[in-house]
Short mmCIF file of C-alpha atoms and ligand atoms in Angstrom, two decimals:
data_model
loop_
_atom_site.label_atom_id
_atom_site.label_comp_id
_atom_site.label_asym_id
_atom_site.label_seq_id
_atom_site.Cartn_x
_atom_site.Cartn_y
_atom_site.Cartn_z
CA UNK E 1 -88.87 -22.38 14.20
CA UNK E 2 -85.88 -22.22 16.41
CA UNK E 3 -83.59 -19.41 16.38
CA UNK E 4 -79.43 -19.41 17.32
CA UNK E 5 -77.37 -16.34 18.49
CA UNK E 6 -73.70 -16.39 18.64
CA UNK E 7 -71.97 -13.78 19.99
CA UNK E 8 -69.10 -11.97 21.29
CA UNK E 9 -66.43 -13.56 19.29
CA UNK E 10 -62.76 -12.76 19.52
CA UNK E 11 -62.65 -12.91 16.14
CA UNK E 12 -65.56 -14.10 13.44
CA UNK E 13 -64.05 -14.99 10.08
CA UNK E 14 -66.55 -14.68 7.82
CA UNK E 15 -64.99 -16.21 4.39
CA UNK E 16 -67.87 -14.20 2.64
CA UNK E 17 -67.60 -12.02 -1.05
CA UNK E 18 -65.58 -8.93 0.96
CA UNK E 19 -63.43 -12.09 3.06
CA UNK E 20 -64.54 -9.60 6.28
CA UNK E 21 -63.24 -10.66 9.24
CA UNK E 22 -65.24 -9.46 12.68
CA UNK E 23 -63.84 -8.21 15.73
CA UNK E 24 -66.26 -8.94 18.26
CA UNK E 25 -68.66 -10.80 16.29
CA UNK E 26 -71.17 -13.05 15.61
CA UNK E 27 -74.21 -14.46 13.53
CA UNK E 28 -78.14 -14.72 13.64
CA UNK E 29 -79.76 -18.51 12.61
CA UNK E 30 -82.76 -19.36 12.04
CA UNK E 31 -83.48 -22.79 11.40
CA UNK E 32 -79.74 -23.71 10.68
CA UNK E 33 -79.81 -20.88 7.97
CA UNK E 34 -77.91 -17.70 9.26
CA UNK E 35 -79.71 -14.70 8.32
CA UNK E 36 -77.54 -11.73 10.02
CA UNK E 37 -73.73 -11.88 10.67
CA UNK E 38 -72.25 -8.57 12.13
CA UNK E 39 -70.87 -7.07 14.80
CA UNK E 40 -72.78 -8.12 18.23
CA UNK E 41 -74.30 -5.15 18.19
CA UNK E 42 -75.71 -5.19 15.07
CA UNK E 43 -77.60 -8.22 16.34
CA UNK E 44 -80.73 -9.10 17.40
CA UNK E 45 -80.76 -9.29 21.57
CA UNK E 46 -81.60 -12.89 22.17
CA UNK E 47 -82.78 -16.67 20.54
CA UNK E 48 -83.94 -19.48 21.34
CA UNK E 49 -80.55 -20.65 21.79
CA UNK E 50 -77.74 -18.16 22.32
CA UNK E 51 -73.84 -19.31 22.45
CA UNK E 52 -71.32 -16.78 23.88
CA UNK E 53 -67.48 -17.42 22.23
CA UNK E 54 -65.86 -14.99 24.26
CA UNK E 55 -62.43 -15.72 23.65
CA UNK E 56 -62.96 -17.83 21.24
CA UNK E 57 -62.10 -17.67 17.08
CA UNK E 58 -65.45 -18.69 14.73
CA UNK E 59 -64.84 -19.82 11.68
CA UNK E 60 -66.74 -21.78 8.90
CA UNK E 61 -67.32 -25.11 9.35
CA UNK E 62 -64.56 -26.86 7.12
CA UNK E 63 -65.38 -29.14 4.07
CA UNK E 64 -63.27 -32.45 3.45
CA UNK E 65 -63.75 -33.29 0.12
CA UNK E 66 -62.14 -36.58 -0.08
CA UNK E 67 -61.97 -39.81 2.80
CA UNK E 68 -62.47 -42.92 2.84
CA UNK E 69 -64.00 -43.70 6.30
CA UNK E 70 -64.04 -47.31 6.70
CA UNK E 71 -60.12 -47.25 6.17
CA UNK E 72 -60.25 -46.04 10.11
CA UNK E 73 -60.19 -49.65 10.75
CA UNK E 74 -56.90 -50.34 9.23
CA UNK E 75 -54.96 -47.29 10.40
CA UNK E 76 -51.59 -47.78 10.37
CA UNK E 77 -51.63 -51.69 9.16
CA UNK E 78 -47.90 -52.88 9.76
CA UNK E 79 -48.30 -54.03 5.99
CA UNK E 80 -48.76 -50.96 4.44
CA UNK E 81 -46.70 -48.76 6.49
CA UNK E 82 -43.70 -48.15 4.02
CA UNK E 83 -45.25 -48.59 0.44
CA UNK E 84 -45.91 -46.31 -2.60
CA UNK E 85 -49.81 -46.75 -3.79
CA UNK E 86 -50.03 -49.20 -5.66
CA UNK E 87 -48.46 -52.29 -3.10
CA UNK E 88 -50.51 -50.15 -0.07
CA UNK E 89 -53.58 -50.97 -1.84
CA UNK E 90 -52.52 -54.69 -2.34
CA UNK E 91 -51.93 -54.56 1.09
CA UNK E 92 -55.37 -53.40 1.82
CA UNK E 93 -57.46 -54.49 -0.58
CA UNK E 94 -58.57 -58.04 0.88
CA UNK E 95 -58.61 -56.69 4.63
CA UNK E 96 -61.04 -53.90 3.39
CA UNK E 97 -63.76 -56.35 1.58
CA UNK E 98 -63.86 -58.36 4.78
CA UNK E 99 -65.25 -55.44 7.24
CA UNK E 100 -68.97 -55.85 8.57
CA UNK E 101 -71.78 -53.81 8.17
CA UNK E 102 -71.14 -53.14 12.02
CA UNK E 103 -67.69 -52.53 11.80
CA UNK E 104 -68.75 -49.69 8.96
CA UNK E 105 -70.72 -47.90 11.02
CA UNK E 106 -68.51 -47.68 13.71
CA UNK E 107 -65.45 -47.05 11.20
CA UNK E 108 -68.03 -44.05 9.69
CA UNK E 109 -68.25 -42.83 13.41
CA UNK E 110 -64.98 -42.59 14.29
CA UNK E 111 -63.94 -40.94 11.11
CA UNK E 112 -66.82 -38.08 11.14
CA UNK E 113 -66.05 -37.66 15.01
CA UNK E 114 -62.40 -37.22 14.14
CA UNK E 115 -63.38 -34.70 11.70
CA UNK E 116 -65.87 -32.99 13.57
CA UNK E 117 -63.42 -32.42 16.60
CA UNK E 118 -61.02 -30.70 13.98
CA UNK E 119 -63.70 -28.44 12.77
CA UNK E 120 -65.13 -29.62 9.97
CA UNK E 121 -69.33 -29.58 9.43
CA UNK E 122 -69.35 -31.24 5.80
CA UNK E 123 -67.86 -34.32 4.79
CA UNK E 124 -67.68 -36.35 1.35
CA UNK E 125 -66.85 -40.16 1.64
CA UNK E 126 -65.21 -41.97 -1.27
CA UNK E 127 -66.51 -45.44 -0.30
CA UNK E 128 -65.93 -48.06 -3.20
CA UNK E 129 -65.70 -51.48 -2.05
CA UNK E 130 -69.01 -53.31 -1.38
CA UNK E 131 -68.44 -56.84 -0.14
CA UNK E 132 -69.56 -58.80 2.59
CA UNK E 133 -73.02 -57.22 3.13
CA UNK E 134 -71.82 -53.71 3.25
CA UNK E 135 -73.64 -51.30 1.65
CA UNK E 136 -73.70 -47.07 1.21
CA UNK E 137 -76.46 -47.45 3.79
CA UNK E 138 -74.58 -48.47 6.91
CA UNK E 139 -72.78 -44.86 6.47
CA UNK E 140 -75.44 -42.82 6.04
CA UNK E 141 -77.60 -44.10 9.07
CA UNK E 142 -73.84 -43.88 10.91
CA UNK E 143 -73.70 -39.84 9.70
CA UNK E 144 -77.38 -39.35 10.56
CA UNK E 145 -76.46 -40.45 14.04
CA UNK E 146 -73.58 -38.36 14.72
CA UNK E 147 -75.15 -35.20 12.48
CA UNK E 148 -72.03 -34.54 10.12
CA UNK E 149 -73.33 -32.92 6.64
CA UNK E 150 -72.58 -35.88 4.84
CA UNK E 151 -72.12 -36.30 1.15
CA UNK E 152 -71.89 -40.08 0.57
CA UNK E 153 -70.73 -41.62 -2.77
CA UNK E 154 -71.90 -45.03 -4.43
CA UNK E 155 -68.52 -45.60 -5.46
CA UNK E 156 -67.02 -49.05 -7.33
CA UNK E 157 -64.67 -51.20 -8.61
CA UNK E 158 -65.26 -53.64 -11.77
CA UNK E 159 -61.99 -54.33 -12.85
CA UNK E 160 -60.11 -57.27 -11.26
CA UNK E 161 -56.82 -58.78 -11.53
CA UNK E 162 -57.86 -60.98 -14.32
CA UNK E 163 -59.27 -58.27 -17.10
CA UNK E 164 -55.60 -56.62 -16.03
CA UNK E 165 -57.12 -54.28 -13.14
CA UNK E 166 -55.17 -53.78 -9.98
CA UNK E 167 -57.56 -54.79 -7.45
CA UNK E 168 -58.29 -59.09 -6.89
CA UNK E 169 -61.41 -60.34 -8.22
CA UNK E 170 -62.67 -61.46 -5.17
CA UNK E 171 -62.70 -57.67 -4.48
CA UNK E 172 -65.06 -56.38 -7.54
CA UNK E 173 -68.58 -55.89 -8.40
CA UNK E 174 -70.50 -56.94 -11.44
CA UNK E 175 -71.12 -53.70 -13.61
CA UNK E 176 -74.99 -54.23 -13.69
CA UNK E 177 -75.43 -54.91 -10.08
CA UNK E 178 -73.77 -51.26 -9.56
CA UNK E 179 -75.52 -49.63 -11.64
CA UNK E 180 -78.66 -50.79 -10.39
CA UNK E 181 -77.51 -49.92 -6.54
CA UNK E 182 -76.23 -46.71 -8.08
CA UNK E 183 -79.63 -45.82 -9.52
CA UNK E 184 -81.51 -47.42 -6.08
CA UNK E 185 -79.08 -45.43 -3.77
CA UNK E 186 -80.10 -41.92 -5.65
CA UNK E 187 -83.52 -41.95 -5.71
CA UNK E 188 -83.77 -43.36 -1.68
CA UNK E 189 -81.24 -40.78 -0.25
CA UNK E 190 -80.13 -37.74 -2.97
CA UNK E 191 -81.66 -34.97 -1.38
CA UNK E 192 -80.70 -31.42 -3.84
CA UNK E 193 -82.85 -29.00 -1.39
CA UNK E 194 -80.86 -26.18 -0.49
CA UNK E 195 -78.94 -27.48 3.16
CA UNK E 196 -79.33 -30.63 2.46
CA UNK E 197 -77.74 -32.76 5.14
CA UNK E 198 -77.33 -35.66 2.54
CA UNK E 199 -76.52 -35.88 -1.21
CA UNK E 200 -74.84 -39.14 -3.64
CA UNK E 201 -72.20 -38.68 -5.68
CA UNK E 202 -71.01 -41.48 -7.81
CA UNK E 203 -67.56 -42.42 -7.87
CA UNK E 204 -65.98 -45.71 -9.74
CA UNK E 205 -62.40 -45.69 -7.76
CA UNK E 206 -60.11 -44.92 -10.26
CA UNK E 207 -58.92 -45.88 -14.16
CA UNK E 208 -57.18 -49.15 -13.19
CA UNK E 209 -59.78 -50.34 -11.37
CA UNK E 210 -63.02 -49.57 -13.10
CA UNK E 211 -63.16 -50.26 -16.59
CA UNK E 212 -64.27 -47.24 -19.17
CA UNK E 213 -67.61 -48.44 -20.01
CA UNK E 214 -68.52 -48.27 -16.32
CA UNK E 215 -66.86 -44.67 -15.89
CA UNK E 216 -68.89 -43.73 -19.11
CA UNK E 217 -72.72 -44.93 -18.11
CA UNK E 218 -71.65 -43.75 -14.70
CA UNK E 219 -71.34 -40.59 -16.14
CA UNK E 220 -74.76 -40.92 -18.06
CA UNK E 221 -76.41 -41.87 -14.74
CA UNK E 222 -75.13 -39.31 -13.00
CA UNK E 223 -76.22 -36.35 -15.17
CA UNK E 224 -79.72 -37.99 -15.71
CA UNK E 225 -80.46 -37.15 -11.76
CA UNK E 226 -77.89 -34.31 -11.73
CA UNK E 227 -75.73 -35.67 -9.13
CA UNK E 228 -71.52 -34.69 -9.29
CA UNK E 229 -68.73 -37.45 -10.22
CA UNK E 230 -65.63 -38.08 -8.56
CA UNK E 231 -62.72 -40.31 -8.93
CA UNK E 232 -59.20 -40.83 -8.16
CA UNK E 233 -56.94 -39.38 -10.75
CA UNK E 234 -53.09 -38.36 -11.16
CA UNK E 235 -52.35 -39.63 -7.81
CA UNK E 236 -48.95 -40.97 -8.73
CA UNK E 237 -46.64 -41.90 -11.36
CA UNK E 238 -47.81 -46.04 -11.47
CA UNK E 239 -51.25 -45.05 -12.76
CA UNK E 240 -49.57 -42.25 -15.93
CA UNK E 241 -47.64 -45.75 -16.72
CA UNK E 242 -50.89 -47.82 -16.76
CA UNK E 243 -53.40 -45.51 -18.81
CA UNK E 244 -49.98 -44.88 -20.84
CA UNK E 245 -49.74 -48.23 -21.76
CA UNK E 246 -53.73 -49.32 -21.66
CA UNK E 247 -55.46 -46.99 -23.60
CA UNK E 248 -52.03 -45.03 -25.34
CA UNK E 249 -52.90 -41.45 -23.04
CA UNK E 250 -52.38 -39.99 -19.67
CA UNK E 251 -54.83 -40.35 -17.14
CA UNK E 252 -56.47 -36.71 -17.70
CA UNK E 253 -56.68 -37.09 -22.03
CA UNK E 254 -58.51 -40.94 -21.09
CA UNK E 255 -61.26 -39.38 -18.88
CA UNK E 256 -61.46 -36.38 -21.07
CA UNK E 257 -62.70 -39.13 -23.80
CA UNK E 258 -65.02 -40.61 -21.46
CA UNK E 259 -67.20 -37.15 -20.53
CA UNK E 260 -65.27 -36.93 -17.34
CA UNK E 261 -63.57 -33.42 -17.35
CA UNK E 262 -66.41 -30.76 -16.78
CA UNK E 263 -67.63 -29.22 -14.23
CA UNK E 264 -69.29 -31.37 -12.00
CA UNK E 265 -66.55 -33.45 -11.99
CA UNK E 266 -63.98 -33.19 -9.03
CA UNK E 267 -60.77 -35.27 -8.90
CA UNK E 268 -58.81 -36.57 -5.80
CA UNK E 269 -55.35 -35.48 -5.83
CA UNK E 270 -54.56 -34.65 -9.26
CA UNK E 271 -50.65 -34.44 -8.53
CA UNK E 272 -49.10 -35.64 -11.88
CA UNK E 273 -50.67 -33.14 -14.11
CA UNK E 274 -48.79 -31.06 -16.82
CA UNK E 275 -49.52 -27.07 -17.45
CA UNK E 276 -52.29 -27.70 -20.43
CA UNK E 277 -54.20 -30.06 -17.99
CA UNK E 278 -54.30 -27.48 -15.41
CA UNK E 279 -55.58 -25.34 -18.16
CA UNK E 280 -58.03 -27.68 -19.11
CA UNK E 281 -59.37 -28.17 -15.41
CA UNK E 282 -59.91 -24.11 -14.63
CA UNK E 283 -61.59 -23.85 -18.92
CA UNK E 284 -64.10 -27.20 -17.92
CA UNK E 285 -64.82 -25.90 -14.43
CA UNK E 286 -63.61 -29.71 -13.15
CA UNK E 287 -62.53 -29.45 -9.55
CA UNK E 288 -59.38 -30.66 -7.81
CA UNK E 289 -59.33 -32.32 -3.68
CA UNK E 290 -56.21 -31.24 -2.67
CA UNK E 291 -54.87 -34.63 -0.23
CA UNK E 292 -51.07 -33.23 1.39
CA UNK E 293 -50.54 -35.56 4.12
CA UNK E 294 -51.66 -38.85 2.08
CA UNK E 295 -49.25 -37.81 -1.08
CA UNK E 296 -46.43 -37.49 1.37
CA UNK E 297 -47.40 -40.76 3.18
CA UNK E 298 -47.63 -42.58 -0.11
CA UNK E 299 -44.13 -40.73 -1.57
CA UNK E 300 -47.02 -39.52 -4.56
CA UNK E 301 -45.71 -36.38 -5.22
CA UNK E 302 -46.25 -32.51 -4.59
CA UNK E 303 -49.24 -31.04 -5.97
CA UNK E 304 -49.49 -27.58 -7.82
CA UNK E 305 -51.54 -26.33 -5.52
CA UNK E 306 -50.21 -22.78 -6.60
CA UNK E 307 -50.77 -23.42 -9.60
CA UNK E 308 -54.50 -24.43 -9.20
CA UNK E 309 -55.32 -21.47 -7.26
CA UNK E 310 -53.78 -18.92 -10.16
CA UNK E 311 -55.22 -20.78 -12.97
CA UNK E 312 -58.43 -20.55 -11.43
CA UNK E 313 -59.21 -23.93 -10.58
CA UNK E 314 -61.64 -25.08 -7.91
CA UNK E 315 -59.53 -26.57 -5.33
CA UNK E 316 -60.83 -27.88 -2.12
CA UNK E 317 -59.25 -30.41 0.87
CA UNK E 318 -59.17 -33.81 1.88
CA UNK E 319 -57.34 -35.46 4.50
CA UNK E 320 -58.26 -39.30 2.48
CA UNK E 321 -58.82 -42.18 3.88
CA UNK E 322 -56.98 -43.13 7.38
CA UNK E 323 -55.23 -45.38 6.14
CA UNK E 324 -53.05 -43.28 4.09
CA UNK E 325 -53.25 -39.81 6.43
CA UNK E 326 -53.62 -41.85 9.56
CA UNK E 327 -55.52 -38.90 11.06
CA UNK E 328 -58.25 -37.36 9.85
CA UNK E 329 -58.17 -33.55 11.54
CA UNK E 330 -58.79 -31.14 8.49
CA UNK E 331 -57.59 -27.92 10.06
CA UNK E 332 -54.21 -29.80 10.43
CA UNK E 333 -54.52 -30.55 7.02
CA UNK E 334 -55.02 -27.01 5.87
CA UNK E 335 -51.47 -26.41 7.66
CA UNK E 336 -50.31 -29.51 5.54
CA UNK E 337 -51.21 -27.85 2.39
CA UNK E 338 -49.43 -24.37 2.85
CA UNK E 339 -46.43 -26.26 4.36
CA UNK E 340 -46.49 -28.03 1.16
CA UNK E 341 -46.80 -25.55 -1.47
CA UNK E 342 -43.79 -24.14 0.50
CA UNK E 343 -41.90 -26.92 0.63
CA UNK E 344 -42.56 -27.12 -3.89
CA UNK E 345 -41.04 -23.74 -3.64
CA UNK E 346 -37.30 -25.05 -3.01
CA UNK E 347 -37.91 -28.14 -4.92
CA UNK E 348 -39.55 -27.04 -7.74
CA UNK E 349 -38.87 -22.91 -7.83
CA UNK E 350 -40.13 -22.71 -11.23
CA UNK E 351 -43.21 -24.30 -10.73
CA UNK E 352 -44.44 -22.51 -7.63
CA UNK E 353 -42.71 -18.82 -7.48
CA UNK E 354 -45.28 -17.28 -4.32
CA UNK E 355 -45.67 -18.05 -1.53
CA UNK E 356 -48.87 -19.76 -0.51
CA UNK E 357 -50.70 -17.79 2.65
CA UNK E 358 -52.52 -19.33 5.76
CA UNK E 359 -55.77 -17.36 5.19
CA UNK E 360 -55.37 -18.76 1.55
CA UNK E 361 -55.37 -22.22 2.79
CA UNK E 362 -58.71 -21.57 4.98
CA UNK E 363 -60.24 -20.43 1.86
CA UNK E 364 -59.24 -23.88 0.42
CA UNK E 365 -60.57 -25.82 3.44
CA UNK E 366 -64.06 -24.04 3.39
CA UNK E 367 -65.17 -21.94 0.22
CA UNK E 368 -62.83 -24.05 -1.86
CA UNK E 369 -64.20 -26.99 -0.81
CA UNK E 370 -68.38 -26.59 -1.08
CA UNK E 371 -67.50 -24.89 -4.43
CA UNK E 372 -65.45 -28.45 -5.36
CA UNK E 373 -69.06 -29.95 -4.05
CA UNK E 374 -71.00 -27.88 -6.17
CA UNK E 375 -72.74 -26.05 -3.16
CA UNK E 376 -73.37 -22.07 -2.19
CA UNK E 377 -75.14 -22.71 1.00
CA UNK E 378 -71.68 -23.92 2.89
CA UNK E 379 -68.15 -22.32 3.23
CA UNK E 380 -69.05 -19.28 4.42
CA UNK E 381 -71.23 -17.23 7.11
CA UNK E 382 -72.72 -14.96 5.62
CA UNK E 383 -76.58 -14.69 5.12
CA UNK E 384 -78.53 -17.74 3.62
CA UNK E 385 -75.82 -20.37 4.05
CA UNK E 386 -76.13 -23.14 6.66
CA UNK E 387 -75.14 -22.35 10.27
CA UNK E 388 -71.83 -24.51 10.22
CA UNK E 389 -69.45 -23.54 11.97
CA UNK E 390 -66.49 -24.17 14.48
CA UNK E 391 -64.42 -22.09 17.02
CA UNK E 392 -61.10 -22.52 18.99
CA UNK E 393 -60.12 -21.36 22.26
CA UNK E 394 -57.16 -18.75 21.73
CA UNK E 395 -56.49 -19.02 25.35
CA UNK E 396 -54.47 -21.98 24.51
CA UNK E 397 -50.72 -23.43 25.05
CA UNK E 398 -50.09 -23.59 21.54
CA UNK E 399 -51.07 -20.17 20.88
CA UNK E 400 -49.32 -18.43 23.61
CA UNK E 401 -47.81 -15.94 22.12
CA UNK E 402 -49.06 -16.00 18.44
CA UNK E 403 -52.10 -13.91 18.77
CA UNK E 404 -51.39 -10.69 16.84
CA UNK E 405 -52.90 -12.28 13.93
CA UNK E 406 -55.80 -15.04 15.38
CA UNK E 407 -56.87 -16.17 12.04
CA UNK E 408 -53.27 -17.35 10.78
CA UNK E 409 -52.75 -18.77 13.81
CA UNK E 410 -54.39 -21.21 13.88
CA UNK E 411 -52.96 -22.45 10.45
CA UNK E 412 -49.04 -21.66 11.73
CA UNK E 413 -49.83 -23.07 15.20
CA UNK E 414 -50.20 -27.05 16.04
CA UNK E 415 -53.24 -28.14 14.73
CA UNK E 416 -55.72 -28.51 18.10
CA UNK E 417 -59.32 -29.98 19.10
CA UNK E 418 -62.15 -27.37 18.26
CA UNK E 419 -64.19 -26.11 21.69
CA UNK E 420 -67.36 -25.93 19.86
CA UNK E 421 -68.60 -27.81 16.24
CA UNK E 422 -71.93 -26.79 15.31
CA UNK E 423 -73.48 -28.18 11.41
CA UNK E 424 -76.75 -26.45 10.80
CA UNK E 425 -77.34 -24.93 13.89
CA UNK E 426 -77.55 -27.82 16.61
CA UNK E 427 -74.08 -28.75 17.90
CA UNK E 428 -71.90 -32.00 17.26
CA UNK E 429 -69.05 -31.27 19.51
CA UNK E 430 -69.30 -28.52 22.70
CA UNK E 431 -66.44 -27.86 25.16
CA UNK E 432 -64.15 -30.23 22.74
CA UNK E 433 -66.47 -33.99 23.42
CA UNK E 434 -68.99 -35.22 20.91
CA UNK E 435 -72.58 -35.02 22.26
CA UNK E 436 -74.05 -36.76 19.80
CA UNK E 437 -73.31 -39.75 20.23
CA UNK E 438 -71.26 -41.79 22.84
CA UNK E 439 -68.09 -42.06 21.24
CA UNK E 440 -66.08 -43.75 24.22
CA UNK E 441 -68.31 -46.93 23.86
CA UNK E 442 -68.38 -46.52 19.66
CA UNK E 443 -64.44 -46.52 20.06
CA UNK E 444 -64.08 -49.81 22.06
CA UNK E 445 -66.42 -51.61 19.36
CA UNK E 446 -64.41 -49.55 16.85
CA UNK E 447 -61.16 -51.17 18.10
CA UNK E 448 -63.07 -54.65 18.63
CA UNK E 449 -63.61 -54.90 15.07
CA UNK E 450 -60.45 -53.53 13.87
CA UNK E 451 -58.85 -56.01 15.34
CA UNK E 452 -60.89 -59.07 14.33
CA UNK E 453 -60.03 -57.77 11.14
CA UNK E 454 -56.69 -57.69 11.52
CA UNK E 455 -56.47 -60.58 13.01
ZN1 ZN H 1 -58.55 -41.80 -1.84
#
């Protein structure tokens, strides 16, 4: 049994039922599970371990919902830098299926460190491309290591060039062999235990690279062990045009048909969607990962975020994979998003008429988001969720000035580096460095490989 106090907040924001917000504040742990959060008074005296924030903002730790981590080896490629989605993944496609086992676990590193430093305690991984000896494994050990909440998926791709898929052959799997390292990857790591630090999700890539009998027994796997689905869908105009002309539909109407709209489904990006789908998402209970930076990189599109969040739909964040993004700091993206939905509001006026509010894109970035995962023990401190959380110094530069509202600061403000990033009670960053693992030495192999497999 080992016991945390944090105290003597600036400012806790809870993100709880009431959305309280705690002027001088803090939380009791026990085990990683918080059992008191109140004013530091209302506190017990002293723990095992007890961190003063004086100063300091707290906030729940934030939940990415969509990345692709080994894409932080080809950040930035010179090929893909000026391409809509569909030539940035030719671009990619080959470089990605030649990447080591090694090079994975450094790529995982990087990208959870990234995301740790920006204040995020949970994050999912869309990783979909097995060649070359790589396998789901290599990330997990690589999360276990750094001591990210990590929600791994044993994603795929079946559908080459040749059966009129977008990806080469040379880049697919045969449908049998990933089923079967679906079905082995569940049973070794899907853990479904209240806090779990690890759970599977399976995710084929997308509809024009997976064909619909593998989205369908994917689907029939994954509700035999009662783990979620995800997929790409509605990032962009390209992929309307290909279920359009493939299977007569749009993309939503095709995975409607295969069992794929209900509720523990979630879809990245979900930007070319009409009023009725939006409809159909919030009825079905089928989340949305909202990706801001990555569908302006790509040119994909604006999506109704707005409109999600009044229709009821479970919306969380994502910063994708860093090679569409190229960062991966999730706070920043939570700025992204309402700069967005503001930005919709003089381009589309009658498609987003309010305006879309800092403290509502927190909510996005923490409850959204382990709703979106299909969890109630993240997103929030209150009692009998995990002990994830983050804070920021408000001493800083970029805040100089802003502080008569703390908590939409630090959405307005430049996005920054978090002082402290705790995930279920033990800490992952402190004083704004990783302690969990060395990352200076991780980022030299990091760059090592990167560049072999550039090169
Ligand atoms: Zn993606």
């Amino acid at each position: 049994m080992s016991t945390l106090l944090v105290r003597n907040a600036h400012v806790l924001v809870t993100m709880d039922a009431a959305r309280r917000e705690i002027a001088g504040g803090g939380f009791f742990a026990r085990d990683g599970v918080i059992e008191a959060v109140g004013p530091d008074e209302s506190l017990p005296d002293s723990a095992d371990e007890v961190l003063d924030v004086s100063g300091q903002i707290v906030l729940p730790g934030l939940v990415n919902c969509h990345h692709h981590l080994d894409q932080t080896l080809t950040r930035n490629l010179p090929a893909g830098q000026d391409a809509e989605l569909f030539d940035w993944l030719k671009a990619h496609y080959r470089v990605w299926a030649r990447r080591s086992p090694p090079a994975s676990r450094t790529a995982t590193l990087v990208g959870l460190a990234e995301l740790a430093l920006s204040g995020c305690t949970t994050a999912f991984d869309h990783a979909y491309l097995f060649q070359n000896g790589c396998r789901v494994d290599d990330q997990i050990a690589a999360a276990a290591e750094i001591g990210v909440r990590f929600v791994a998926s044993r994603g795929s791709m079946s559908l080459g060039e040749s059966l009129g898929g977008l990806p080469p052959d040379s880049c697919v799997e045969r449908e049998d062999d990933i089923l079967a390292d679906c079905e082995r990857v569940i049973g070794r790591y899907h853990d479904a235990s209240h806090g779990a630090m690890l759970r599977i999700v399976l995710a084929p890539c997308s509809p024009f690279s997976v064909t619909d009998r593998l989205m369908r027994e994917s689907a029939a796997m994954a509700r035999a062990h009662g783990v979620r689905l995800h997929t790409h869908l509605c990032e962009t105009a390209d992929e309307e045009v290909f279920t359009l002309a493939k299977f007569g539909v749009r993309p939503v109407e095709y995975m409607a048909g295969l069992g794929w709209v209900d509720d523990d489904v979630w879809f990245a990006h979900a930007v070319k969607v009409n009023d009725a789908e939006i409809g159909l998402f919030a009825r079905c209970g089928t989340g949305v990962c909202h990706c801001p930076s990555s569908n302006m990189r790509l040119a994909s599109g604006i999506a109704p975020l707005r409109k999600y969040l009044d229709g009821g739909v479970k919306v969380g964040l994502g910063v994708d994979g860093s090679a569409s993004n190229d960062g991966g700091h999730l706070l920043g993206e939570a700025r992204q998003a309402m700069l967005l939905a503001r930005l919709k509001l003089a381009v589309e006026p009658e498609a987003a008429r309010l305006w879309t509010g800092a403290r509502e894109v927190l909510e996005v970035a923490t409850r959204g988001g382990a709703a979106v995962l299909g969890r109630d023990d993240i997103g929030a401190l209150e009692a009998g969720r995990c002990a994830d959380f983050f804070t920021l110094d408000l001493d800083a530069i970029g805040y100089a000035g802003g502080l008569a509202d703390p908590v939409a600061a630090v959405v307005f403000c430049a996005p920054r580096t978090v002082r402290h990033c705790w995930v279920h009670g033990r800490p992952v960053v402190t004083d704004g460095r990783v302690v969990t693992v060395d990352m200076a030495l991780v980022v030299e192999e990091h760059n090592r490989h990167a560049a072999a497999l550039i090169g």
